[in-house]
Amino acid sequence: ELAREKRDASDERGWWLLERGSYLVQLNEAILLQAGTIGFLSPHPRLLEAGASHPTLCLPGGRQPHAPVLPLQVGDRGLALEENARISLLAVVG
């Protein structure tokens, strides 16, 4: 587990300063989809613009709520990731 850092004394949230490489990210929100639906959890456009990405996950509905763990790939520029940042978009079909 990586420790969060305050970039400034006035910061309310912490930051992770990630170098190029692979990381596992635990989302802090549980996802609960209705039975008969499917969710696609894909990288947020801002994450892609920052040179990082994660694979799109397919989440079937009708299961217990869970907070996915995502493999995050960080590019050559590194990534400053703020606590509670939006790194994914959820699209629900069904």
GROMACS .gro file of C-alpha atoms in nm:
model
   94
    1GLU     CA    1   0.000   0.000   0.000
    2LEU     CA    2   0.132   0.343  -0.097
    3ALA     CA    3   0.099   0.631   0.147
    4ARG     CA    4  -0.080   0.948   0.042
    5GLU     CA    5   0.110   1.275   0.059
    6LYS     CA    6  -0.012   1.632   0.105
    7ARG     CA    7   0.119   1.849  -0.177
    8ASP     CA    8   0.032   2.162   0.016
    9ALA     CA    9  -0.061   2.235   0.379
   10SER     CA   10  -0.406   2.352   0.263
   11ASP     CA   11  -0.480   2.022   0.083
   12GLU     CA   12  -0.781   1.842   0.228
   13ARG     CA   13  -0.700   1.528   0.032
   14GLY     CA   14  -0.383   1.335  -0.018
   15TRP     CA   15  -0.200   1.258  -0.342
   16TRP     CA   16  -0.018   0.960  -0.480
   17LEU     CA   17   0.280   1.051  -0.697
   18LEU     CA   18   0.314   0.748  -0.921
   19GLU     CA   19   0.613   0.675  -1.140
   20ARG     CA   20   0.593   0.478  -1.463
   21GLY     CA   21   0.473   0.125  -1.398
   22SER     CA   22   0.184  -0.096  -1.297
   23TYR     CA   23  -0.031  -0.050  -0.987
   24LEU     CA   24  -0.345  -0.201  -0.838
   25VAL     CA   25  -0.612   0.056  -0.750
   26GLN     CA   26  -0.900  -0.025  -0.512
   27LEU     CA   27  -1.202   0.188  -0.596
   28ASN     CA   28  -1.364   0.351  -0.294
   29GLU     CA   29  -1.719   0.311  -0.424
   30ALA     CA   30  -1.912  -0.015  -0.432
   31ILE     CA   31  -2.098  -0.094  -0.753
   32LEU     CA   32  -2.438  -0.264  -0.737
   33LEU     CA   33  -2.614  -0.327  -1.067
   34GLN     CA   34  -2.967  -0.457  -1.114
   35ALA     CA   35  -3.017  -0.812  -1.237
   36GLY     CA   36  -3.037  -0.823  -1.616
   37THR     CA   37  -2.793  -0.536  -1.664
   38ILE     CA   38  -2.424  -0.523  -1.751
   39GLY     CA   39  -2.184  -0.248  -1.656
   40PHE     CA   40  -1.873  -0.149  -1.844
   41LEU     CA   41  -1.612   0.026  -1.629
   42SER     CA   42  -1.371   0.206  -1.861
   43PRO     CA   43  -1.090   0.460  -1.812
   44HIS     CA   44  -1.198   0.821  -1.771
   45PRO     CA   45  -1.084   1.043  -2.063
   46ARG     CA   46  -0.880   1.260  -1.824
   47LEU     CA   47  -0.690   0.952  -1.707
   48LEU     CA   48  -0.607   0.867  -2.068
   49GLU     CA   49  -0.500   1.227  -2.139
   50ALA     CA   50  -0.265   1.206  -1.840
   51GLY     CA   51  -0.091   0.906  -1.997
   52ALA     CA   52  -0.240   0.635  -1.774
   53SER     CA   53  -0.500   0.366  -1.834
   54HIS     CA   54  -0.677   0.060  -1.703
   55PRO     CA   55  -0.858  -0.217  -1.891
   56THR     CA   56  -1.233  -0.199  -1.936
   57LEU     CA   57  -1.411  -0.433  -1.697
   58CYS     CA   58  -1.742  -0.603  -1.768
   59LEU     CA   59  -1.956  -0.620  -1.452
   60PRO     CA   60  -2.267  -0.840  -1.456
   61GLY     CA   61  -2.573  -0.719  -1.266
   62GLY     CA   62  -2.755  -0.904  -0.992
   63ARG     CA   63  -2.452  -0.969  -0.773
   64GLN     CA   64  -2.347  -0.837  -0.435
   65PRO     CA   65  -2.204  -0.483  -0.435
   66HIS     CA   66  -1.828  -0.475  -0.466
   67ALA     CA   67  -1.553  -0.220  -0.514
   68PRO     CA   68  -1.342  -0.337  -0.809
   69VAL     CA   69  -0.965  -0.353  -0.801
   70LEU     CA   70  -0.821  -0.216  -1.126
   71PRO     CA   71  -0.476  -0.271  -1.275
   72LEU     CA   72  -0.351   0.080  -1.351
   73GLN     CA   73  -0.079   0.141  -1.609
   74VAL     CA   74   0.113   0.467  -1.569
   75GLY     CA   75   0.311   0.600  -1.865
   76ASP     CA   76   0.653   0.765  -1.893
   77ARG     CA   77   0.536   1.101  -1.753
   78GLY     CA   78   0.419   0.949  -1.426
   79LEU     CA   79   0.090   1.046  -1.264
   80ALA     CA   80  -0.014   1.268  -0.974
   81LEU     CA   81  -0.337   1.106  -0.856
   82GLU     CA   82  -0.554   1.291  -0.607
   83GLU     CA   83  -0.747   1.099  -0.342
   84ASN     CA   84  -1.106   1.037  -0.464
   85ALA     CA   85  -1.013   1.128  -0.822
   86ARG     CA   86  -1.241   1.000  -1.096
   87ILE     CA   87  -1.038   0.752  -1.294
   88SER     CA   88  -1.324   0.549  -1.446
   89LEU     CA   89  -1.661   0.583  -1.615
   90LEU     CA   90  -1.943   0.332  -1.569
   91ALA     CA   91  -2.182   0.267  -1.857
   92VAL     CA   92  -2.480   0.041  -1.782
   93VAL     CA   93  -2.666  -0.154  -2.050
   94GLY     CA   94  -2.985  -0.351  -2.013
   0.00000   0.00000   0.00000
